[in-house]
Amino acid sequence: MDRILIRGGRPLNGTITISGAKNSALKLMAASLLSDAPLTLSRVPALADVRFLGQLLARLGVSVEDEGAGRLRLHARDLAEPEAPYELVRKMRASFNVLGPLIAREGRAKVSLPGGCAIGARPVNLHLMALEALGAEIELSEGYVIARAPRGLAGARIVFPMGSVGATEHAMLAAVLAKGETVLEHCAREPEIADLADCLNAMGARVSGAGTDTITIEGVDRLHEAEWTVAPDRVETGTYAIAAAAAGGRVRLDGAEPDHNHALWDVLRRAGAEITAGAGHVEIARSGPIRAVDIQTEPFPGFPTDLQAQFMALMTLADGASVIRETIFENRFMHAPELTRLGARIDVRGNEAIVRGPVRLKGAPVMATDLRASVSLVIAGLAAEGETSVSRIYHLDRGFERLEEKLAAGGADIERRPEESA
Ligand code: EPZ
């Protein structure tokens, strides 16, 4: 298993190109199951999660062709047995999203329940509620969801009791081929949802309102061949922006969509960074001191939970105390003890962390615990004096494409080494 070695204390200066969004790409890939015609996606990030889902889709009968340069051609002409086994769903929760499309297309499916994960229990009750409302009969047996819709799915009005990105997307995926109109209310509004809706529409679906809290879907009989470019990754964009603020210097992020990160730009400015956004790019600079800012994670357009760990790393360097409140997942502070190993002063009480800065971070060996937590250690390592080695970086490889290459392009002293020689 590899490690990432960082010799910190150097400012970042340069240009980093933003990849396609992992959390869009995975749902767009699942959408390919809905059609017997090919779906070609561009700007698909080369990530472990994308590979895992590709393996699952191949097993379900989809021809998955990597055309290179981020182009992926998915063709679900004839499907195999609609069954997603535990070994493949366990590796990556987003695999669960194949359930809705399989029921919609095949009238039946057997998909493993994803189980909990490091950041929280992450139930799927809202996904199942939506699929049942569309007419699926669902039974839970031995860790699997066994679903049948012998007469096909039918449009319905579904009111979500709380905003859920995954459940909104899943309901949308299933409703596209349902008979009649589906109205989804109290939907999540994350940009990945609009990206999925736009891709489905390019395939011939009739989805409107994605990105607002009410989405309407007119069912269609079938979808057609389409090409779609995955939206830029707002979490990757935010991560490198926070890294630039932490390390100091000036970094330009090319291929980004600045409109997807307003909540972050606002807090970064308050923390002392300069942000200049233009069409398809954003520039972050910081030379003065970092100021403490309180944040609370919220559904879009609020401050994203997927940037909370990274922001905590920045706040360890800030002048004063900041309060970080996590409201989306119940166990998303695992980076706090690892940041403490680098010298941070953080008290976690329930869903609040109080970060007292400024400290001079010092390099140390640390361990990645989940995807976003691990990149917060990389950010702290960039700002720390001396050498930080981050182990268990398979977490990073799930969600950050060519991380060390991109940061090195921005001036960081960072490399990947095999564990044994590190
Ligand atoms: C998506 O997860 C993302 N994953 C997450 O990114 C992200 O943190 C999250 O949205 C919030 O933005 C993907 O897109 C693959 P939710 P998702 O359903 O869809 C509760 C990353 O690091 N809930 O909006 O699973 C749930 O427990 C990952 O890239 C239910 O109670 O998030 C949570 O508290 C981590 N029942 C809240 O809703 C349900 O059926 C929001 O979760 C579903 C969710």
Tab-separated table of C-alpha atoms and ligand atoms in Angstrom:
chain	number	residue	atom	x	y	z
A	1	MET	CA	0.000	0.000	0.000
A	2	ASP	CA	1.358	3.434	-0.948
A	3	ARG	CA	1.958	6.488	1.199
A	4	ILE	CA	2.025	10.151	0.380
A	5	LEU	CA	5.058	12.061	1.582
A	6	ILE	CA	4.858	15.822	1.896
A	7	ARG	CA	7.620	18.210	2.806
A	8	GLY	CA	5.581	21.175	3.933
A	9	GLY	CA	6.081	24.836	4.537
A	10	ARG	CA	6.177	25.926	0.882
A	11	PRO	CA	3.532	28.196	-0.599
A	12	LEU	CA	1.500	26.929	-3.554
A	13	ASN	CA	1.867	28.773	-6.823
A	14	GLY	CA	0.661	27.566	-10.193
A	15	THR	CA	-2.292	26.152	-12.044
A	16	ILE	CA	-4.302	23.041	-11.214
A	17	THR	CA	-6.858	21.557	-13.579
A	18	ILE	CA	-10.086	20.362	-12.012
A	19	SER	CA	-11.446	16.919	-12.899
A	20	GLY	CA	-15.015	15.787	-13.460
A	21	ALA	CA	-17.041	15.315	-10.285
A	22	LYS	CA	-16.860	11.853	-8.743
A	23	ASN	CA	-20.310	12.249	-7.232
A	24	SER	CA	-21.804	13.172	-10.608
A	25	ALA	CA	-19.925	10.604	-12.646
A	26	LEU	CA	-21.126	7.712	-10.470
A	27	LYS	CA	-24.820	8.573	-10.919
A	28	LEU	CA	-24.396	9.261	-14.641
A	29	MET	CA	-22.808	5.843	-15.023
A	30	ALA	CA	-25.804	4.262	-13.256
A	31	ALA	CA	-28.087	6.107	-15.707
A	32	SER	CA	-26.597	4.039	-18.543
A	33	LEU	CA	-28.613	1.062	-17.240
A	34	LEU	CA	-31.840	2.808	-18.268
A	35	SER	CA	-31.160	2.673	-21.981
A	36	ASP	CA	-30.379	0.036	-24.586
A	37	ALA	CA	-28.454	2.699	-26.527
A	38	PRO	CA	-24.931	3.853	-25.659
A	39	LEU	CA	-24.164	6.678	-23.245
A	40	THR	CA	-20.740	8.242	-23.725
A	41	LEU	CA	-19.436	10.291	-20.830
A	42	SER	CA	-16.503	12.705	-21.043
A	43	ARG	CA	-14.360	14.169	-18.259
A	44	VAL	CA	-14.857	11.001	-16.210
A	45	PRO	CA	-12.269	11.073	-13.426
A	46	ALA	CA	-9.891	8.097	-13.206
A	47	LEU	CA	-10.757	7.087	-9.654
A	48	ALA	CA	-11.076	3.843	-7.740
A	49	ASP	CA	-14.823	4.468	-7.195
A	50	VAL	CA	-15.388	4.868	-10.932
A	51	ARG	CA	-13.527	1.597	-11.547
A	52	PHE	CA	-15.583	-0.239	-8.897
A	53	LEU	CA	-18.844	0.936	-10.438
A	54	GLY	CA	-17.543	0.034	-13.908
A	55	GLN	CA	-16.926	-3.509	-12.623
A	56	LEU	CA	-20.447	-3.727	-11.228
A	57	LEU	CA	-22.004	-2.394	-14.436
A	58	ALA	CA	-19.989	-4.892	-16.488
A	59	ARG	CA	-21.299	-7.672	-14.290
A	60	LEU	CA	-24.836	-6.407	-14.906
A	61	GLY	CA	-24.230	-6.790	-18.642
A	62	VAL	CA	-23.174	-3.270	-19.588
A	63	SER	CA	-20.314	-2.988	-22.050
A	64	VAL	CA	-17.923	-0.547	-20.383
A	65	GLU	CA	-15.335	0.855	-22.766
A	66	ASP	CA	-12.639	3.196	-21.574
A	67	GLU	CA	-11.881	5.247	-24.692
A	68	GLY	CA	-9.061	7.121	-22.940
A	69	ALA	CA	-8.710	10.790	-21.998
A	70	GLY	CA	-11.647	10.527	-19.595
A	71	ARG	CA	-14.157	9.183	-22.146
A	72	LEU	CA	-16.222	6.230	-21.047
A	73	ARG	CA	-18.695	4.497	-23.356
A	74	LEU	CA	-21.395	2.561	-21.562
A	75	HIS	CA	-23.742	0.391	-23.546
A	76	ALA	CA	-26.449	-1.581	-21.742
A	77	ARG	CA	-27.933	-3.252	-24.813
A	78	ASP	CA	-28.973	-6.438	-23.026
A	79	LEU	CA	-28.729	-6.791	-19.299
A	80	ALA	CA	-27.568	-9.862	-17.402
A	81	GLU	CA	-29.173	-11.094	-14.156
A	82	PRO	CA	-30.104	-7.859	-12.282
A	83	GLU	CA	-28.195	-8.646	-9.121
A	84	ALA	CA	-25.595	-6.484	-7.333
A	85	PRO	CA	-23.686	-8.583	-4.816
A	86	TYR	CA	-22.433	-7.468	-1.424
A	87	GLU	CA	-18.732	-7.603	-2.405
A	88	LEU	CA	-19.283	-4.913	-5.033
A	89	VAL	CA	-21.800	-2.702	-3.188
A	90	ARG	CA	-19.812	-2.819	0.062
A	91	LYS	CA	-16.773	-1.286	-1.639
A	92	MET	CA	-18.705	1.778	-2.606
A	93	ARG	CA	-22.103	2.950	-1.407
A	94	ALA	CA	-22.987	4.718	-4.663
A	95	SER	CA	-23.337	1.230	-6.234
A	96	PHE	CA	-26.708	1.072	-4.500
A	97	ASN	CA	-27.949	3.524	-7.154
A	98	VAL	CA	-28.204	0.700	-9.681
A	99	LEU	CA	-31.320	-0.556	-7.872
A	100	GLY	CA	-33.785	2.023	-9.271
A	101	PRO	CA	-32.608	1.815	-12.893
A	102	LEU	CA	-32.654	-2.004	-12.759
A	103	ILE	CA	-36.237	-2.079	-11.465
A	104	ALA	CA	-37.253	0.508	-14.062
A	105	ARG	CA	-35.693	-1.417	-16.935
A	106	GLU	CA	-36.038	-5.064	-15.888
A	107	GLY	CA	-39.005	-4.988	-13.519
A	108	ARG	CA	-36.949	-6.680	-10.814
A	109	ALA	CA	-33.610	-6.458	-9.030
A	110	LYS	CA	-31.662	-7.826	-6.117
A	111	VAL	CA	-29.135	-5.383	-4.684
A	112	SER	CA	-27.120	-5.661	-1.495
A	113	LEU	CA	-27.846	-3.119	1.223
A	114	PRO	CA	-24.778	-0.884	1.448
A	115	GLY	CA	-24.363	-0.986	5.233
A	116	GLY	CA	-22.923	1.810	7.342
A	117	CYS	CA	-19.648	3.550	6.679
A	118	ALA	CA	-16.957	5.394	8.607
A	119	ILE	CA	-18.698	8.777	8.568
A	120	GLY	CA	-22.110	7.594	9.775
A	121	ALA	CA	-24.907	5.025	9.573
A	122	ARG	CA	-26.144	6.357	6.216
A	123	PRO	CA	-29.494	4.570	5.988
A	124	VAL	CA	-31.289	4.082	2.645
A	125	ASN	CA	-34.865	4.305	3.936
A	126	LEU	CA	-35.630	7.352	1.760
A	127	HIS	CA	-34.376	5.586	-1.365
A	128	LEU	CA	-36.651	2.634	-0.638
A	129	MET	CA	-39.605	4.868	0.243
A	130	ALA	CA	-39.314	6.590	-3.138
A	131	LEU	CA	-39.036	3.318	-5.065
A	132	GLU	CA	-42.080	1.912	-3.226
A	133	ALA	CA	-44.061	5.064	-3.989
A	134	LEU	CA	-43.279	4.463	-7.677
A	135	GLY	CA	-44.798	0.983	-7.379
A	136	ALA	CA	-41.873	-1.295	-6.526
A	137	GLU	CA	-42.608	-4.110	-4.082
A	138	ILE	CA	-39.655	-4.299	-1.757
A	139	GLU	CA	-38.559	-7.032	0.570
A	140	LEU	CA	-35.409	-7.058	2.698
A	141	SER	CA	-33.816	-10.454	3.050
A	142	GLU	CA	-30.373	-11.525	4.242
A	143	GLY	CA	-28.830	-8.112	3.664
A	144	TYR	CA	-30.346	-7.713	0.212
A	145	VAL	CA	-33.122	-5.555	-1.204
A	146	ILE	CA	-35.288	-7.722	-3.387
A	147	ALA	CA	-37.513	-5.569	-5.550
A	148	ARG	CA	-40.226	-6.375	-8.068
A	149	ALA	CA	-42.387	-4.235	-10.280
A	150	PRO	CA	-44.100	-6.777	-12.504
A	151	ARG	CA	-46.378	-4.171	-14.072
A	152	GLY	CA	-43.630	-1.538	-14.303
A	153	LEU	CA	-43.231	1.649	-12.312
A	154	ALA	CA	-45.852	4.407	-12.266
A	155	GLY	CA	-45.440	8.129	-11.614
A	156	ALA	CA	-46.277	9.394	-8.132
A	157	ARG	CA	-46.018	12.432	-5.867
A	158	ILE	CA	-43.206	11.860	-3.392
A	159	VAL	CA	-42.502	14.246	-0.531
A	160	PHE	CA	-39.112	13.622	1.055
A	161	PRO	CA	-39.116	14.214	4.822
A	162	MET	CA	-35.545	15.551	4.526
A	163	GLY	CA	-33.237	16.506	1.686
A	164	SER	CA	-31.114	13.581	0.545
A	165	VAL	CA	-28.811	13.794	-2.450
A	166	GLY	CA	-28.758	10.042	-3.040
A	167	ALA	CA	-32.513	9.517	-2.576
A	168	THR	CA	-33.383	12.464	-4.858
A	169	GLU	CA	-31.106	11.073	-7.573
A	170	HIS	CA	-32.339	7.543	-7.092
A	171	ALA	CA	-35.996	8.589	-7.359
A	172	MET	CA	-35.186	10.573	-10.496
A	173	LEU	CA	-33.362	7.627	-12.072
A	174	ALA	CA	-36.298	5.305	-11.405
A	175	ALA	CA	-39.036	7.750	-12.466
A	176	VAL	CA	-37.595	8.506	-15.900
A	177	LEU	CA	-39.109	5.327	-17.392
A	178	ALA	CA	-42.197	5.215	-15.113
A	179	LYS	CA	-45.656	5.653	-16.642
A	180	GLY	CA	-46.980	9.186	-16.189
A	181	GLU	CA	-45.821	12.096	-14.106
A	182	THR	CA	-43.698	11.999	-10.966
A	183	VAL	CA	-43.369	15.017	-8.711
A	184	LEU	CA	-40.560	14.955	-6.148
A	185	GLU	CA	-40.866	17.493	-3.350
A	186	HIS	CA	-38.357	18.657	-0.748
A	187	CYS	CA	-35.521	17.475	-2.975
A	188	ALA	CA	-31.844	18.052	-2.354
A	189	ARG	CA	-30.475	20.815	-4.634
A	190	GLU	CA	-26.818	19.828	-5.029
A	191	PRO	CA	-25.288	20.579	-8.468
A	192	GLU	CA	-24.772	16.838	-9.093
A	193	ILE	CA	-28.561	16.456	-9.177
A	194	ALA	CA	-28.892	19.047	-11.942
A	195	ASP	CA	-26.019	17.370	-13.805
A	196	LEU	CA	-27.832	14.031	-13.658
A	197	ALA	CA	-31.116	15.604	-14.799
A	198	ASP	CA	-29.395	17.337	-17.726
A	199	CYS	CA	-27.711	14.099	-18.776
A	200	LEU	CA	-30.995	12.168	-18.514
A	201	ASN	CA	-32.658	14.853	-20.663
A	202	ALA	CA	-29.859	14.501	-23.228
A	203	MET	CA	-30.788	10.781	-23.273
A	204	GLY	CA	-34.414	11.695	-24.022
A	205	ALA	CA	-35.890	11.906	-20.515
A	206	ARG	CA	-38.208	14.730	-19.487
A	207	VAL	CA	-36.982	16.059	-16.159
A	208	SER	CA	-37.508	19.641	-15.011
A	209	GLY	CA	-36.808	21.568	-11.825
A	210	ALA	CA	-33.567	19.789	-10.820
A	211	GLY	CA	-31.564	22.167	-8.635
A	212	THR	CA	-34.778	23.450	-6.987
A	213	ASP	CA	-36.679	21.636	-4.277
A	214	THR	CA	-39.386	20.332	-6.632
A	215	ILE	CA	-38.497	18.083	-9.555
A	216	THR	CA	-41.056	16.947	-12.131
A	217	ILE	CA	-40.469	13.945	-14.352
A	218	GLU	CA	-42.686	12.968	-17.283
A	219	GLY	CA	-42.067	9.292	-17.889
A	220	VAL	CA	-40.943	8.220	-21.369
A	221	ASP	CA	-40.967	4.753	-22.974
A	222	ARG	CA	-37.310	4.645	-23.859
A	223	LEU	CA	-34.120	6.640	-23.976
A	224	HIS	CA	-31.724	7.145	-26.867
A	225	GLU	CA	-28.003	7.418	-27.511
A	226	ALA	CA	-26.339	10.407	-25.861
A	227	GLU	CA	-23.053	12.044	-24.964
A	228	TRP	CA	-22.523	13.999	-21.778
A	229	THR	CA	-19.646	15.820	-20.085
A	230	VAL	CA	-19.450	15.365	-16.312
A	231	ALA	CA	-19.688	18.618	-14.306
A	232	PRO	CA	-16.474	19.861	-12.654
A	233	ASP	CA	-15.789	18.498	-9.176
A	234	ARG	CA	-16.792	21.170	-6.662
A	235	VAL	CA	-15.255	19.234	-3.769
A	236	GLU	CA	-11.912	18.922	-5.557
A	237	THR	CA	-12.117	22.635	-6.447
A	238	GLY	CA	-12.839	23.533	-2.841
A	239	THR	CA	-10.096	21.252	-1.566
A	240	TYR	CA	-7.372	22.883	-3.667
A	241	ALA	CA	-8.738	26.335	-2.835
A	242	ILE	CA	-8.465	25.555	0.885
A	243	ALA	CA	-4.991	24.076	0.315
A	244	ALA	CA	-3.896	27.347	-1.308
A	245	ALA	CA	-5.341	29.345	1.577
A	246	ALA	CA	-3.532	27.098	4.068
A	247	ALA	CA	-0.143	27.010	2.351
A	248	GLY	CA	-0.284	30.600	1.097
A	249	GLY	CA	0.649	31.704	-2.424
A	250	ARG	CA	-1.573	32.032	-5.489
A	251	VAL	CA	-3.269	29.169	-7.303
A	252	ARG	CA	-5.474	29.174	-10.373
A	253	LEU	CA	-7.999	26.370	-10.694
A	254	ASP	CA	-8.854	25.766	-14.333
A	255	GLY	CA	-11.962	23.948	-15.496
A	256	ALA	CA	-13.798	24.769	-12.249
A	257	GLU	CA	-17.372	26.004	-11.882
A	258	PRO	CA	-17.080	28.863	-9.349
A	259	ASP	CA	-20.883	29.071	-8.960
A	260	HIS	CA	-20.907	25.687	-7.222
A	261	ASN	CA	-18.833	26.941	-4.276
A	262	HIS	CA	-20.271	30.289	-3.148
A	263	ALA	CA	-20.527	29.249	0.509
A	264	LEU	CA	-16.828	28.367	0.508
A	265	TRP	CA	-15.721	31.568	-1.261
A	266	ASP	CA	-17.591	33.535	1.371
A	267	VAL	CA	-15.845	31.862	4.336
A	268	LEU	CA	-12.434	31.834	2.639
A	269	ARG	CA	-12.686	35.584	2.076
A	270	ARG	CA	-13.617	36.061	5.718
A	271	ALA	CA	-10.627	33.901	6.636
A	272	GLY	CA	-8.309	36.258	4.741
A	273	ALA	CA	-8.011	34.731	1.256
A	274	GLU	CA	-8.534	36.627	-1.967
A	275	ILE	CA	-10.859	34.896	-4.432
A	276	THR	CA	-11.221	35.943	-8.044
A	277	ALA	CA	-13.715	33.939	-10.051
A	278	GLY	CA	-14.186	33.995	-13.820
A	279	ALA	CA	-15.917	31.772	-16.376
A	280	GLY	CA	-14.534	28.257	-15.871
A	281	HIS	CA	-11.792	29.221	-13.450
A	282	VAL	CA	-11.110	30.633	-10.021
A	283	GLU	CA	-7.975	32.054	-8.447
A	284	ILE	CA	-7.137	31.867	-4.742
A	285	ALA	CA	-4.390	33.889	-3.092
A	286	ARG	CA	-3.363	34.391	0.492
A	287	SER	CA	-0.414	36.269	1.891
A	288	GLY	CA	-1.676	37.789	5.161
A	289	PRO	CA	-2.711	36.047	8.390
A	290	ILE	CA	-5.551	33.517	8.500
A	291	ARG	CA	-8.580	34.586	10.520
A	292	ALA	CA	-10.795	32.204	12.489
A	293	VAL	CA	-14.278	31.697	10.989
A	294	ASP	CA	-17.099	29.525	12.350
A	295	ILE	CA	-18.841	27.193	9.932
A	296	GLN	CA	-21.768	24.823	9.977
A	297	THR	CA	-22.222	22.190	7.287
A	298	GLU	CA	-25.527	22.350	5.433
A	299	PRO	CA	-27.174	20.998	2.322
A	300	PHE	CA	-26.368	22.945	-0.870
A	301	PRO	CA	-26.087	25.910	-1.217
A	302	GLY	CA	-24.730	25.891	2.361
A	303	PHE	CA	-21.209	24.919	3.370
A	304	PRO	CA	-20.686	21.299	2.169
A	305	THR	CA	-19.920	18.492	4.586
A	306	ASP	CA	-17.422	17.212	1.990
A	307	LEU	CA	-15.208	20.273	2.680
A	308	GLN	CA	-15.550	20.325	6.468
A	309	ALA	CA	-12.382	18.314	7.198
A	310	GLN	CA	-10.311	20.418	4.794
A	311	PHE	CA	-11.608	23.627	6.368
A	312	MET	CA	-10.765	22.319	9.824
A	313	ALA	CA	-7.149	21.846	8.691
A	314	LEU	CA	-7.095	25.501	7.611
A	315	MET	CA	-8.589	26.693	10.893
A	316	THR	CA	-5.783	25.081	12.912
A	317	LEU	CA	-3.577	27.852	11.423
A	318	ALA	CA	-6.038	30.684	12.069
A	319	ASP	CA	-5.641	33.428	14.558
A	320	GLY	CA	-8.258	32.587	17.221
A	321	ALA	CA	-10.830	29.907	17.907
A	322	SER	CA	-13.316	28.638	15.361
A	323	VAL	CA	-16.342	26.453	15.888
A	324	ILE	CA	-17.048	23.825	13.255
A	325	ARG	CA	-20.464	22.209	13.426
A	326	GLU	CA	-21.228	19.083	11.366
A	327	THR	CA	-24.963	18.666	10.753
A	328	ILE	CA	-25.089	16.112	7.914
A	329	PHE	CA	-23.193	13.042	9.156
A	330	GLU	CA	-22.917	11.950	12.780
A	331	ASN	CA	-19.314	10.750	12.790
A	332	ARG	CA	-17.351	13.027	10.528
A	333	PHE	CA	-14.591	14.292	12.820
A	334	MET	CA	-12.160	11.382	12.503
A	335	HIS	CA	-9.571	13.718	11.049
A	336	ALA	CA	-9.473	15.698	14.326
A	337	PRO	CA	-7.223	13.267	16.259
A	338	GLU	CA	-4.933	12.888	13.221
A	339	LEU	CA	-4.659	16.685	12.849
A	340	THR	CA	-3.795	16.775	16.550
A	341	ARG	CA	-0.807	14.547	15.793
A	342	LEU	CA	0.503	17.391	13.634
A	343	GLY	CA	0.118	19.824	16.538
A	344	ALA	CA	-3.454	21.083	16.073
A	345	ARG	CA	-5.548	21.959	19.114
A	346	ILE	CA	-9.047	20.633	18.587
A	347	ASP	CA	-11.780	19.739	21.105
A	348	VAL	CA	-14.611	17.668	19.745
A	349	ARG	CA	-17.920	17.778	21.633
A	350	GLY	CA	-20.734	15.935	19.919
A	351	ASN	CA	-21.242	17.490	16.517
A	352	GLU	CA	-19.044	20.500	17.275
A	353	ALA	CA	-15.312	20.890	17.057
A	354	ILE	CA	-13.566	23.882	18.564
A	355	VAL	CA	-10.308	24.563	16.789
A	356	ARG	CA	-7.892	26.822	18.624
A	357	GLY	CA	-5.251	28.476	16.519
A	358	PRO	CA	-2.823	29.487	15.499
A	359	VAL	CA	-0.457	26.564	15.930
A	360	ARG	CA	2.742	25.823	14.031
A	361	LEU	CA	1.962	22.448	12.551
A	362	LYS	CA	4.852	19.966	12.521
A	363	GLY	CA	5.114	17.046	10.117
A	364	ALA	CA	4.298	13.574	11.485
A	365	PRO	CA	3.104	10.174	10.260
A	366	VAL	CA	-0.699	10.192	10.026
A	367	MET	CA	-3.348	7.813	8.796
A	368	ALA	CA	-6.208	8.421	6.410
A	369	THR	CA	-9.623	7.350	7.726
A	370	ASP	CA	-11.978	8.356	4.932
A	371	LEU	CA	-11.802	10.201	1.666
A	372	ARG	CA	-12.250	13.825	2.704
A	373	ALA	CA	-10.573	13.325	6.089
A	374	SER	CA	-7.441	12.069	4.366
A	375	VAL	CA	-7.120	15.078	2.115
A	376	SER	CA	-7.412	17.343	5.164
A	377	LEU	CA	-4.207	15.656	6.408
A	378	VAL	CA	-2.540	16.419	3.084
A	379	ILE	CA	-3.548	20.084	3.432
A	380	ALA	CA	-2.198	20.208	6.993
A	381	GLY	CA	0.985	18.502	5.745
A	382	LEU	CA	1.454	21.209	3.093
A	383	ALA	CA	1.314	23.877	5.773
A	384	ALA	CA	3.387	21.955	8.356
A	385	GLU	CA	7.123	22.256	8.872
A	386	GLY	CA	9.013	19.099	7.990
A	387	GLU	CA	7.797	15.810	6.601
A	388	THR	CA	4.303	14.363	6.867
A	389	SER	CA	3.565	10.889	5.655
A	390	VAL	CA	-0.040	9.919	5.052
A	391	SER	CA	-0.729	6.190	5.002
A	392	ARG	CA	-3.828	4.234	3.910
A	393	ILE	CA	-4.130	6.478	0.884
A	394	TYR	CA	-6.481	4.136	-0.914
A	395	HIS	CA	-9.085	6.446	0.629
A	396	LEU	CA	-7.596	9.350	-1.358
A	397	ASP	CA	-7.520	7.345	-4.559
A	398	ARG	CA	-11.272	6.840	-4.290
A	399	GLY	CA	-11.943	10.513	-4.863
A	400	PHE	CA	-8.945	12.608	-5.933
A	401	GLU	CA	-7.573	12.102	-9.406
A	402	ARG	CA	-3.754	12.362	-9.600
A	403	LEU	CA	-3.658	14.304	-6.334
A	404	GLU	CA	0.104	14.411	-5.869
A	405	GLU	CA	0.695	15.294	-9.528
A	406	LYS	CA	-1.763	18.169	-9.363
A	407	LEU	CA	-0.376	19.543	-6.110
A	408	ALA	CA	3.160	19.212	-7.413
A	409	ALA	CA	2.072	21.252	-10.455
A	410	GLY	CA	0.983	23.868	-7.935
A	411	GLY	CA	4.440	23.917	-6.380
A	412	ALA	CA	4.052	21.393	-3.545
A	413	ASP	CA	6.861	19.058	-2.538
A	414	ILE	CA	4.796	15.882	-2.524
A	415	GLU	CA	5.321	12.333	-3.754
A	416	ARG	CA	3.802	8.887	-3.603
A	417	ARG	CA	5.983	6.069	-2.308
A	418	PRO	CA	5.362	2.397	-1.860
A	419	GLU	CA	4.769	1.678	1.851
A	420	GLU	CA	7.848	-0.522	2.307
A	421	SER	CA	10.376	2.017	1.049
A	422	ALA	CA	8.748	5.048	2.669
B	1	EPZ	C1	-23.854	12.247	-1.093
B	1	EPZ	O1	-24.068	11.182	-0.179
B	1	EPZ	C2	-22.383	12.209	-1.430
B	1	EPZ	N1	-22.031	10.919	-2.013
B	1	EPZ	C3	-21.554	12.449	-0.178
B	1	EPZ	O2	-20.192	12.510	-0.531
B	1	EPZ	C4	-21.968	13.794	0.442
B	1	EPZ	O3	-21.275	13.978	1.651
B	1	EPZ	C5	-23.479	13.808	0.704
B	1	EPZ	O4	-24.193	13.510	-0.527
B	1	EPZ	C6	-23.987	15.133	1.227
B	1	EPZ	O5	-23.687	16.150	0.312
B	1	EPZ	C7	-22.275	10.672	-3.276
B	1	EPZ	O6	-22.838	11.465	-4.000
B	1	EPZ	C8	-21.806	9.361	-3.803
B	1	EPZ	P1	-27.483	12.206	1.567
B	1	EPZ	P2	-25.550	10.689	0.129
B	1	EPZ	O7	-28.429	11.138	1.190
B	1	EPZ	O8	-26.369	10.819	-1.081
B	1	EPZ	C9	-29.505	10.886	5.696
B	1	EPZ	C10	-17.947	11.912	-0.452
B	1	EPZ	O9	-17.014	12.070	0.387
B	1	EPZ	N2	-30.269	9.891	4.919
B	1	EPZ	O10	-27.738	13.593	1.079
B	1	EPZ	O11	-25.431	9.379	0.791
B	1	EPZ	C11	-28.018	10.549	5.746
B	1	EPZ	O12	-27.732	9.609	6.727
B	1	EPZ	C12	-19.309	11.490	-0.015
B	1	EPZ	O13	-17.787	12.076	-1.670
B	1	EPZ	C13	-31.270	9.168	5.547
B	1	EPZ	O14	-31.548	9.349	6.750
B	1	EPZ	O15	-25.992	11.792	1.195
B	1	EPZ	C14	-27.409	11.910	5.992
B	1	EPZ	O16	-27.462	12.205	7.371
B	1	EPZ	C15	-19.410	11.237	1.454
B	1	EPZ	N3	-31.950	8.227	4.823
B	1	EPZ	C16	-28.352	12.874	5.253
B	1	EPZ	O17	-29.549	12.116	5.024
B	1	EPZ	C17	-31.691	8.014	3.502
B	1	EPZ	O18	-32.347	7.147	2.891
B	1	EPZ	C18	-27.834	13.358	3.911
B	1	EPZ	O19	-27.373	12.243	3.147
B	1	EPZ	C19	-30.684	8.758	2.866
B	1	EPZ	C20	-29.998	9.703	3.606
